[in-house]
Coordinates of C-alpha atoms in Angstrom, one line a residue:
X1 CA -107.9 165.9 60.4
X2 CA -105.5 167.3 57.9
X3 CA -102.1 168.9 58.6
X4 CA -103.4 172.3 57.5
X5 CA -106.3 172.0 59.9
X6 CA -104.1 170.9 62.8
X7 CA -101.7 173.8 62.5
X8 CA -104.4 176.0 64.0
X9 CA -104.6 173.8 67.0
X10 CA -101.0 173.5 67.9
X11 CA -98.4 176.1 68.6
X12 CA -95.5 176.1 66.2
X13 CA -92.0 177.0 67.2
X14 CA -91.2 180.7 66.7
X15 CA -89.3 181.9 63.7
X16 CA -86.5 183.1 66.0
X17 CA -86.1 179.5 67.2
X18 CA -86.4 177.8 63.8
X19 CA -84.5 180.2 61.6
X20 CA -81.3 180.6 63.6
X21 CA -78.0 179.0 62.6
X22 CA -77.7 177.1 65.9
X23 CA -81.0 175.3 65.5
X24 CA -80.1 174.4 61.8
X25 CA -76.9 172.9 63.1
X26 CA -79.0 170.1 64.5
X27 CA -81.1 169.3 61.4
X28 CA -81.6 165.6 60.6
X29 CA -83.6 164.0 57.8
X30 CA -87.3 163.2 58.5
X31 CA -89.9 161.0 56.9
X32 CA -90.8 164.1 54.8
X33 CA -87.3 164.5 53.4
X34 CA -87.4 164.4 49.6
X35 CA -85.6 161.1 49.3
X36 CA -88.0 159.4 51.7
X37 CA -91.1 160.8 50.0
X38 CA -89.9 159.7 46.5
X39 CA -89.4 156.0 47.5
X40 CA -92.7 156.0 49.5
X41 CA -94.5 157.2 46.4
X42 CA -92.6 154.7 44.2
X43 CA -93.4 151.8 46.4
X44 CA -97.1 152.6 47.1
X45 CA -97.8 153.3 43.4
X46 CA -95.8 150.4 42.0
X47 CA -93.2 152.1 40.0
X48 CA -91.0 149.8 37.9
X49 CA -87.5 150.0 36.6
X50 CA -86.3 147.8 33.8
X51 CA -82.5 147.6 33.1
X52 CA -82.6 147.4 29.3
X53 CA -78.9 147.9 28.5
X54 CA -75.7 147.5 30.4
X55 CA -73.2 147.7 27.5
X56 CA -70.0 148.0 29.5
X57 CA -66.4 146.8 29.0
X58 CA -64.2 145.2 31.6
X59 CA -63.4 148.6 33.2
X60 CA -67.1 149.7 33.3
X61 CA -66.9 151.9 30.3
X62 CA -69.9 152.1 28.0
X63 CA -73.7 153.0 28.0
X64 CA -76.4 152.0 30.4
X65 CA -80.2 152.5 29.9
X66 CA -83.0 152.0 32.4
X67 CA -86.7 152.3 31.6
X68 CA -88.8 153.6 34.4
X69 CA -92.6 153.3 34.5
X70 CA -94.0 156.0 36.7
X71 CA -97.7 155.4 37.1
X72 CA -98.1 155.0 33.3
X73 CA -95.6 157.6 32.4
X74 CA -92.5 156.0 30.7
X75 CA -89.1 157.6 31.4
X76 CA -85.6 156.7 30.3
X77 CA -82.4 157.0 32.4
X78 CA -79.3 156.9 30.2
X79 CA -75.8 157.0 31.5
X80 CA -72.5 157.4 29.7
X81 CA -69.7 155.7 31.7
X82 CA -65.9 155.9 31.5
X83 CA -63.1 155.2 33.9
X84 CA -61.0 158.3 34.6
X85 CA -57.5 158.4 36.1
X86 CA -57.7 159.8 39.7
X87 CA -55.7 162.8 38.6
X88 CA -58.5 163.7 36.2
X89 CA -61.3 163.7 38.8
X90 CA -62.6 166.8 40.3
X91 CA -66.0 167.6 41.8
X92 CA -65.9 171.3 40.9
X93 CA -68.4 172.9 38.7
X94 CA -65.7 173.7 36.2
X95 CA -64.7 170.1 35.7
X96 CA -64.6 168.9 32.1
X97 CA -64.8 165.2 32.6
X98 CA -66.6 162.7 34.9
X99 CA -66.7 159.0 35.3
X100 CA -70.5 159.0 34.8
X101 CA -72.7 161.5 33.0
X102 CA -76.4 160.8 32.8
X103 CA -79.9 162.1 32.0
X104 CA -83.5 161.3 32.9
X105 CA -85.8 161.9 29.9
X106 CA -89.3 161.6 28.6
X107 CA -90.1 160.4 25.1
X108 CA -88.6 157.8 22.8
X109 CA -84.9 157.2 22.9
X110 CA -84.1 157.0 19.2
X111 CA -80.5 156.4 17.9
X112 CA -80.5 160.0 16.7
X113 CA -81.6 161.3 20.1
X114 CA -79.0 159.2 21.9
X115 CA -76.3 160.6 19.7
X116 CA -77.4 164.1 20.6
X117 CA -77.5 163.2 24.3
X118 CA -74.1 161.7 24.1
X119 CA -72.7 164.9 22.6
X120 CA -74.4 167.2 25.1
X121 CA -74.8 165.3 28.4
X122 CA -71.2 164.3 28.5
X123 CA -70.0 167.9 28.5
X124 CA -72.7 169.0 31.1
X125 CA -72.8 172.8 31.4
X126 CA -71.3 173.2 27.9
X127 CA -74.2 171.2 26.4
X128 CA -77.8 171.8 25.7
X129 CA -80.7 169.4 25.8
X130 CA -84.2 169.1 24.3
X131 CA -87.2 170.1 26.4
X132 CA -88.2 166.5 27.0
X133 CA -85.0 165.8 28.9
X134 CA -85.9 166.2 32.6
X135 CA -82.7 166.0 34.6
X136 CA -79.0 166.1 33.7
X137 CA -76.4 164.9 36.2
X138 CA -72.8 163.5 36.6
X139 CA -70.7 161.6 39.2
X140 CA -67.2 160.3 39.9
X141 CA -66.1 157.0 41.3
X142 CA -64.8 157.0 44.8
X143 CA -61.0 156.5 44.7
X144 CA -61.2 154.9 48.2
X145 CA -64.2 152.6 47.8
X146 CA -65.0 151.7 44.2
X147 CA -61.9 149.6 43.4
X148 CA -61.8 148.2 46.9
X149 CA -65.3 146.9 46.7
X150 CA -64.9 145.5 43.2
X151 CA -61.8 143.7 44.4
X152 CA -63.7 142.2 47.4
X153 CA -66.6 141.0 45.2
X154 CA -64.2 139.6 42.6
X155 CA -62.5 137.5 45.4
X156 CA -65.9 136.2 46.5
X157 CA -66.2 138.3 49.7
X158 CA -68.2 141.3 51.0
X159 CA -66.6 144.6 51.9
X160 CA -65.3 145.2 55.5
X161 CA -67.3 147.7 57.4
X162 CA -64.2 149.2 59.1
X163 CA -62.5 149.7 55.7
X164 CA -65.6 151.5 54.3
X165 CA -65.9 153.7 57.4
X166 CA -68.8 156.0 58.3
X167 CA -69.6 157.4 54.8
X168 CA -70.7 154.4 52.6
X169 CA -70.8 155.2 48.9
X170 CA -69.3 154.0 45.6
X171 CA -69.7 157.2 43.5
X172 CA -70.1 160.9 44.3
X173 CA -72.6 163.0 42.5
X174 CA -71.9 166.7 42.0
X175 CA -75.0 168.2 40.4
X176 CA -78.6 167.5 39.4
X177 CA -79.7 170.1 36.9
X178 CA -83.4 170.6 36.1
X179 CA -86.3 173.0 35.7
X180 CA -85.3 174.6 32.4
X181 CA -81.6 175.0 32.9
X182 CA -79.5 174.1 29.8
X183 CA -82.8 173.6 27.9
X184 CA -84.2 170.9 30.3
X185 CA -87.9 170.4 30.9
X186 CA -89.4 173.0 33.2
X187 CA -91.2 171.8 36.3
X188 CA -94.3 173.8 35.4
X189 CA -94.5 171.8 32.1
X190 CA -95.7 168.7 34.1
X191 CA -99.5 168.7 34.4
X192 CA -101.1 168.9 37.7
X193 CA -101.3 165.4 39.3
X194 CA -98.3 164.1 37.4
X195 CA -96.0 162.1 39.9
X196 CA -93.0 164.3 38.9
X197 CA -94.9 167.6 39.3
X198 CA -93.6 167.8 42.9
X199 CA -90.5 169.9 43.4
X200 CA -87.3 167.9 43.6
X201 CA -88.9 164.6 42.8
X202 CA -87.3 164.2 39.4
X203 CA -83.9 165.0 41.0
X204 CA -84.4 162.4 43.7
X205 CA -85.5 159.8 41.2
X206 CA -82.4 160.4 39.2
X207 CA -80.2 160.3 42.3
X208 CA -81.7 157.0 43.3
X209 CA -81.1 155.5 39.8
X210 CA -77.5 156.8 39.9
X211 CA -77.0 155.0 43.2
X212 CA -78.5 151.8 41.7
X213 CA -76.1 152.3 38.7
X214 CA -73.1 152.5 41.1
X215 CA -73.8 149.0 42.4
X216 CA -74.4 147.6 38.9
X217 CA -71.1 149.1 37.8
X218 CA -69.1 147.8 40.7
X219 CA -70.6 144.3 40.3
X220 CA -69.9 144.4 36.6
X221 CA -66.2 145.4 37.1
X222 CA -65.9 142.7 39.8
X223 CA -67.1 140.0 37.4
X224 CA -64.6 141.2 34.8
X225 CA -61.8 141.0 37.5
X226 CA -62.9 137.6 38.6
X227 CA -62.9 136.3 35.0
X228 CA -59.4 137.6 34.5
X229 CA -58.2 136.0 37.8
X230 CA -60.0 132.7 37.4
X231 CA -62.2 133.4 40.5
X232 CA -66.0 133.6 40.9
X233 CA -67.4 137.0 41.8
X234 CA -70.3 137.5 44.2
X235 CA -72.9 140.4 44.1
X236 CA -73.3 142.8 47.0
X237 CA -75.5 141.1 49.6
X238 CA -78.8 142.8 50.5
X239 CA -77.5 144.5 53.6
X240 CA -74.7 146.1 51.7
X241 CA -77.0 147.0 48.9
X242 CA -79.1 149.0 51.3
X243 CA -76.2 150.5 53.2
X244 CA -74.3 152.0 50.2
X245 CA -75.7 155.4 49.4
X246 CA -74.7 158.1 46.8
X247 CA -71.9 160.4 47.9
X248 CA -72.3 164.2 47.6
X249 CA -70.6 167.4 48.6
X250 CA -71.9 170.9 48.6
X251 CA -70.6 174.4 49.3
X252 CA -71.6 178.0 49.5
X253 CA -73.9 177.9 46.5
X254 CA -76.8 176.5 48.5
X255 CA -76.9 179.5 50.9
X256 CA -77.9 182.2 48.3
X257 CA -80.5 179.8 47.0
X258 CA -82.6 180.0 50.2
X259 CA -82.0 183.7 50.4
X260 CA -83.4 184.1 46.9
X261 CA -86.4 181.8 47.5
X262 CA -88.0 182.7 50.8
X263 CA -91.1 180.7 49.9
X264 CA -89.1 177.5 49.7
X265 CA -87.5 178.3 53.1
X266 CA -90.9 178.8 54.6
X267 CA -92.3 175.6 53.0
X268 CA -89.3 173.5 54.1
X269 CA -89.6 174.7 57.7
X270 CA -93.3 174.1 57.8
X271 CA -92.6 170.6 56.4
X272 CA -90.8 170.0 59.7
X273 CA -92.7 172.2 62.2
X274 CA -96.3 171.3 61.4
X275 CA -96.0 167.5 62.1
X276 CA -93.6 168.2 65.0
X277 CA -96.1 170.5 66.7
X278 CA -98.9 168.0 66.2
X279 CA -96.8 165.2 67.6
X280 CA -95.7 167.2 70.6
X281 CA -99.2 168.2 71.5
X282 CA -100.5 164.6 71.9
X283 CA -101.2 163.1 75.3
X284 CA -99.7 159.6 75.8
X285 CA -100.5 157.1 78.5
X286 CA -97.4 155.2 79.7
X287 CA -98.5 152.0 77.9
X288 CA -99.1 153.7 74.5
X289 CA -97.4 151.7 71.7
X290 CA -96.0 154.9 70.1
X291 CA -93.7 155.3 73.1
X292 CA -92.2 151.9 72.5
X293 CA -91.6 153.1 68.9
X294 CA -89.9 156.2 70.2
X295 CA -87.7 154.1 72.5
X296 CA -86.8 151.8 69.6
X297 CA -85.7 154.7 67.4
X298 CA -83.7 156.3 70.2
X299 CA -81.8 153.0 70.6
X300 CA -81.3 152.8 66.9
X301 CA -80.1 156.4 66.7
X302 CA -77.6 155.6 69.4
X303 CA -76.2 152.6 67.5
X304 CA -76.1 154.7 64.3
X305 CA -74.1 157.4 66.0
X306 CA -71.8 154.7 67.6
X307 CA -71.0 153.5 64.0
X308 CA -70.2 157.1 63.0
X309 CA -67.6 157.7 65.7
X310 CA -64.9 158.3 63.2
X311 CA -66.9 160.8 61.2
X312 CA -65.4 164.3 61.1
X313 CA -68.1 166.5 62.4
X314 CA -66.5 169.8 63.7
X315 CA -68.0 172.4 64.1
X316 CA -71.1 170.2 64.6
X317 CA -71.3 168.3 67.8
X318 CA -69.5 164.9 67.7
X319 CA -71.4 161.7 67.7
X320 CA -69.8 160.7 71.0
X321 CA -71.2 163.9 72.6
X322 CA -74.7 163.3 71.3
X323 CA -75.0 159.7 72.5
X324 CA -75.1 160.4 76.3
X325 CA -77.7 163.1 75.6
X326 CA -79.9 160.5 73.8
X327 CA -79.3 158.2 76.8
X328 CA -80.8 160.8 79.1
X329 CA -83.9 161.1 76.9
X330 CA -84.3 157.4 76.7
X331 CA -84.0 157.0 80.5
X332 CA -86.6 159.7 81.1
X333 CA -88.9 158.0 78.6
X334 CA -88.5 154.6 80.1
X335 CA -89.2 156.0 83.6
X336 CA -92.5 157.4 82.3
X337 CA -93.4 154.1 80.6
X338 CA -93.0 152.2 83.9
X339 CA -94.6 154.9 86.0
X340 CA -98.2 153.8 85.9
X341 CA -99.2 157.5 85.6
X342 CA -101.9 159.2 83.6
X343 CA -101.7 160.4 80.0
X344 CA -99.7 163.6 79.4
X345 CA -97.8 165.3 76.6
X346 CA -94.6 163.4 77.5
X347 CA -93.0 164.0 74.0
X348 CA -93.3 167.7 74.5
X349 CA -91.5 167.4 77.8
X350 CA -88.8 165.3 76.2
X351 CA -88.4 167.7 73.3
X352 CA -87.9 170.6 75.7
X353 CA -85.3 168.5 77.6
X354 CA -83.5 167.7 74.3
X355 CA -83.5 171.4 73.3
X356 CA -81.7 172.2 76.6
X357 CA -79.0 169.6 75.7
X358 CA -78.0 170.5 72.2
X359 CA -79.4 171.5 68.8
X360 CA -78.3 168.0 67.5
X361 CA -80.2 166.2 70.3
X362 CA -83.3 168.4 69.7
X363 CA -83.2 167.9 65.9
X364 CA -82.7 164.2 66.2
X365 CA -85.6 163.8 68.7
X366 CA -87.8 166.0 66.5
X367 CA -87.2 163.7 63.6
X368 CA -88.2 160.7 65.7
X369 CA -91.4 162.4 66.8
X370 CA -92.2 163.2 63.1
X371 CA -91.7 159.6 62.2
X372 CA -94.9 158.7 64.1
X373 CA -97.2 160.7 61.9
X374 CA -97.8 158.8 58.7
X375 CA -101.2 160.5 58.3
X376 CA -99.4 163.6 57.0
X377 CA -97.5 161.9 54.2
X378 CA -99.8 162.8 51.3
X379 CA -100.3 166.4 52.4
X380 CA -96.6 167.0 52.8
X381 CA -96.2 167.0 49.0
X382 CA -98.7 169.9 48.7
X383 CA -96.6 172.1 51.0
X384 CA -93.8 172.0 48.5
X385 CA -95.6 173.7 45.7
X386 CA -94.9 177.3 46.4
X387 CA -96.9 180.0 44.7
X388 CA -95.1 183.0 43.2
X389 CA -94.9 185.9 45.7
X390 CA -97.3 188.8 45.5
X391 CA -96.3 191.6 43.3
X392 CA -94.5 194.6 44.8
X393 CA -97.0 197.3 45.9
X394 CA -95.4 200.8 45.7
X395 CA -98.7 202.3 46.8
X396 CA -98.5 200.8 50.3
X397 CA -98.2 203.5 53.0
X398 CA -94.9 203.8 54.8
X399 CA -96.5 203.2 58.2
X400 CA -97.8 199.8 56.8
X401 CA -94.4 198.9 55.6
X402 CA -93.0 200.0 59.0
X403 CA -95.5 197.8 60.8
X404 CA -94.5 194.8 58.6
X405 CA -90.8 195.5 59.4
X406 CA -91.5 195.5 63.1
X407 CA -93.6 192.4 62.9
X408 CA -91.2 190.2 60.9
X409 CA -87.8 191.9 60.9
X410 CA -87.4 193.4 64.4
X411 CA -84.5 190.9 64.8
X412 CA -82.4 192.9 62.3
X413 CA -82.3 195.8 64.7
X414 CA -80.1 193.8 67.1
X415 CA -77.1 194.3 64.8
X416 CA -74.8 197.3 64.8
X417 CA -73.7 197.6 61.2
X418 CA -71.5 200.6 62.0
X419 CA -69.2 197.9 63.5
X420 CA -66.8 196.6 60.9
X421 CA -67.2 192.9 62.0
X422 CA -70.9 193.1 61.2
X423 CA -70.2 193.6 57.5
X424 CA -66.8 192.1 57.2
X425 CA -67.8 189.8 54.3
X426 CA -69.5 190.1 50.9
X427 CA -70.9 187.4 48.6
X428 CA -70.3 187.1 44.8
X429 CA -70.0 184.6 42.0
X430 CA -66.4 183.6 41.1
X431 CA -65.6 184.1 37.4
X432 CA -63.0 181.3 37.7
X433 CA -65.0 178.6 39.5
X434 CA -68.5 179.8 38.4
X435 CA -69.6 179.2 42.0
X436 CA -70.8 181.5 44.8
X437 CA -68.1 182.7 47.1
X438 CA -67.7 185.0 50.0
X439 CA -64.7 187.2 50.7
X440 CA -63.5 189.9 53.1
X441 CA -65.2 193.2 52.2
X442 CA -61.8 194.9 52.5
X443 CA -60.9 193.0 49.2
X444 CA -64.0 194.2 47.4
X445 CA -62.8 195.4 44.0
X446 CA -64.4 198.3 42.1
X447 CA -67.2 197.1 39.9
X448 CA -67.8 193.7 41.7
X449 CA -71.4 192.6 41.7
X450 CA -72.4 191.7 45.3
X451 CA -75.1 189.2 45.9
X452 CA -78.1 190.5 48.0
X453 CA -77.4 188.0 50.8
X454 CA -77.2 190.8 53.3
X455 CA -80.9 191.0 54.1
X456 CA -80.4 191.9 57.7
X457 CA -78.1 194.8 56.8
X458 CA -80.4 196.1 54.1
X459 CA -83.5 196.0 56.3
X460 CA -81.6 197.5 59.2
X461 CA -80.6 200.5 56.9
X462 CA -84.2 200.8 55.6
X463 CA -85.5 201.0 59.1
X464 CA -83.3 204.0 59.9
X465 CA -84.5 206.0 56.9
X466 CA -88.1 204.9 57.1
X467 CA -88.4 206.1 60.7
X468 CA -87.7 209.7 59.5
X469 CA -90.1 209.7 56.6
X470 CA -93.8 210.7 56.6
X471 CA -96.0 207.8 57.8
X472 CA -98.8 208.7 55.3
X473 CA -96.5 208.8 52.3
X474 CA -96.4 205.9 49.9
X475 CA -93.5 203.5 49.6
X476 CA -93.1 204.9 46.0
X477 CA -92.5 208.4 47.4
X478 CA -90.1 207.0 50.0
X479 CA -88.1 205.1 47.3
X480 CA -87.9 208.2 45.1
X481 CA -86.0 209.8 48.0
X482 CA -84.1 206.6 49.0
X483 CA -83.8 204.3 45.8
X484 CA -81.2 202.2 47.5
X485 CA -83.9 200.6 49.7
X486 CA -85.9 199.0 46.9
X487 CA -84.7 195.5 47.6
X488 CA -85.4 195.7 51.4
X489 CA -88.9 197.2 50.9
X490 CA -89.8 194.6 48.3
X491 CA -88.4 191.8 50.6
X492 CA -90.5 192.9 53.5
X493 CA -93.7 192.8 51.4
X494 CA -92.6 189.6 49.7
X495 CA -92.3 187.6 52.9
X496 CA -95.3 189.0 54.8
X497 CA -97.4 185.8 54.1
X498 CA -94.7 183.5 55.3
X499 CA -94.1 182.3 58.9
X500 CA -90.5 181.3 58.2
X501 CA -89.5 183.6 55.3
X502 CA -85.9 184.7 56.1
X503 CA -82.9 183.3 57.8
X504 CA -82.6 185.2 61.1
X505 CA -78.9 185.6 60.7
X506 CA -76.4 188.1 59.4
X507 CA -74.8 186.4 56.4
X508 CA -72.1 189.1 56.0
X509 CA -70.9 188.8 59.6
X510 CA -67.4 187.3 60.1
X511 CA -68.9 184.8 62.6
X512 CA -71.7 183.5 60.2
X513 CA -71.3 179.8 59.6
X514 CA -72.6 178.7 56.2
X515 CA -72.6 175.1 57.2
X516 CA -75.6 175.7 59.4
X517 CA -77.8 176.6 56.4
X518 CA -76.3 173.9 54.2
X519 CA -77.1 171.2 56.8
X520 CA -80.7 172.3 57.0
X521 CA -81.1 172.1 53.3
X522 CA -79.3 168.8 52.9
X523 CA -81.3 167.2 55.7
X524 CA -84.4 168.4 53.9
X525 CA -83.3 166.6 50.8
X526 CA -82.7 163.4 52.9
X527 CA -78.9 163.4 53.2
X528 CA -77.0 162.2 56.3
X529 CA -73.4 161.6 57.4
X530 CA -72.6 165.4 57.6
X531 CA -68.9 165.7 57.5
X532 CA -67.7 169.4 57.2
X533 CA -64.4 169.8 55.4
X534 CA -64.2 173.6 56.2
X535 CA -66.5 176.3 57.3
X536 CA -67.9 176.5 53.8
X537 CA -68.4 173.0 52.4
X538 CA -69.6 169.6 53.7
X539 CA -69.6 166.0 52.5
X540 CA -72.8 163.9 52.9
X541 CA -74.4 160.7 51.7
X542 CA -77.8 160.3 50.1
X543 CA -80.0 157.1 50.2
X544 CA -77.8 155.2 52.6
X545 CA -80.2 152.7 54.1
X546 CA -82.7 153.0 51.3
X547 CA -84.2 150.1 49.5
X548 CA -82.8 149.2 46.1
X549 CA -84.8 149.0 42.9
X550 CA -85.7 145.3 43.2
X551 CA -86.9 145.8 46.8
X552 CA -89.2 148.6 45.8
X553 CA -90.6 146.7 42.9
X554 CA -91.2 143.6 45.0
X555 CA -93.0 145.5 47.8
X556 CA -90.2 145.0 50.3
X557 CA -89.8 148.7 51.1
X558 CA -90.9 149.1 54.7
X559 CA -90.2 152.9 54.7
X560 CA -88.1 152.5 57.9
X561 CA -84.6 153.7 57.1
X562 CA -84.1 156.6 59.5
X563 CA -80.7 156.1 61.1
X564 CA -79.3 153.4 58.8
X565 CA -77.1 150.7 60.4
X566 CA -74.1 149.0 58.9
X567 CA -74.3 145.4 57.8
X568 CA -74.0 142.9 60.6
X569 CA -71.4 140.2 60.9
X570 CA -68.5 142.4 59.8
X571 CA -65.8 144.0 61.8
X572 CA -66.7 147.4 63.2

């Protein structure tokens, strides 16, 4: 039975439970996160990566080219590498130089095309690409880790776990541009059935190749150092090769994206909620092997969190606070496994217990439950292809619009927007940084363009005026009298087919925490090691624990890298 069929049998969590910031605070990656689905597809369909060129000097400066065979479709990954001084490195959008700039492309890589790519890709936003270039990206070396790891390898040793700490990466990525931006290939240009026709798959492939490049780079630099010192360098061993991920950091720009794309929000929520609901509804006898798997993953999660004890997590719950909660769940599970009782929905009971402990414990346990359901893997891709919303219908009667408002947006009526705190912020794009920002409304300058992130406020205002208008009148007639409500009226119609169409939060409230939404999005991508640096931006790691290129090509990917663990045999 398919996932879509099963959704009619099992009760999904309510939008009020799923779309609130507190629940999103506990989001963890799942087997359906984009990074996991990419590598599962690559392994099962025998993708290959050939490292054609590593033309690098002793500092790791030069050009790298990989050829990727994706089910008969040949792609090139080209990277232009330099070695910046630390003072030149910045992860901001307005940066003008990076240690690595790269592109994923279709078609032949001729000398003439490579010259054009070098001219445009190296300047990122200031450049333009041809429509067969799929993704453009960039990254910087980690000042803390890259030189340290290359020194270790040059001396013939592996890195020390304690020195690397809880966020293992060698380079930090700062953007993966695609889908028509800067002239790049549009997602819709891929034919149906193409392995890259799934949203975010091209970005994830490029990120995985960047992570692979980071280890090729550090090993190359280590060999050059060893040659100069008269020593013999060693490569990263297999455990370190899996443990190192790709660093990343993100800020406020992710929040308006979900506000502007309610169909994506709905799809990403259902990607979690459908397999979770199916898993929680199942009856399990105490001796069922799935329960042993749940126990194994709870124990691994505990070890993973123990290794992240030094990770800065505020305002999220600390790892040391989550671990005793996992212990409670594990003890309750083990009691049931030895009870000799009859089959029951024990996972639903444990999930309810976890929800009463913390959002982090609930989200973590939900990810473990979802891990059991491999039969949903293929269907998960289909959920990500979101159709364009239905066109706005000005002929709709006002009482129909009012009914939709009550059905899906009654939560907006709980706010008192006459209170200053409820509208204390506004969102805009900074002309200096070219990034979304939020600022105190008291500082709103005349002529500033405010983003429509204040969905709750706009729908709340619409409800007040709609209640005093004729129920039989059309929405067009209502908007002629109240043109300022066009956005809210269209939004209500746009989201009527979605179960999880809008964040149930007030984004202009002084107490709104952007990190909550960011964590949900990043976990959906497959990132971990969430380390907030303020209320507005967070550092993360992608592909930590994932197989490297050689492992995927040799069939060694066991698709079992939830809660990655540090290499053994090193100090912790």
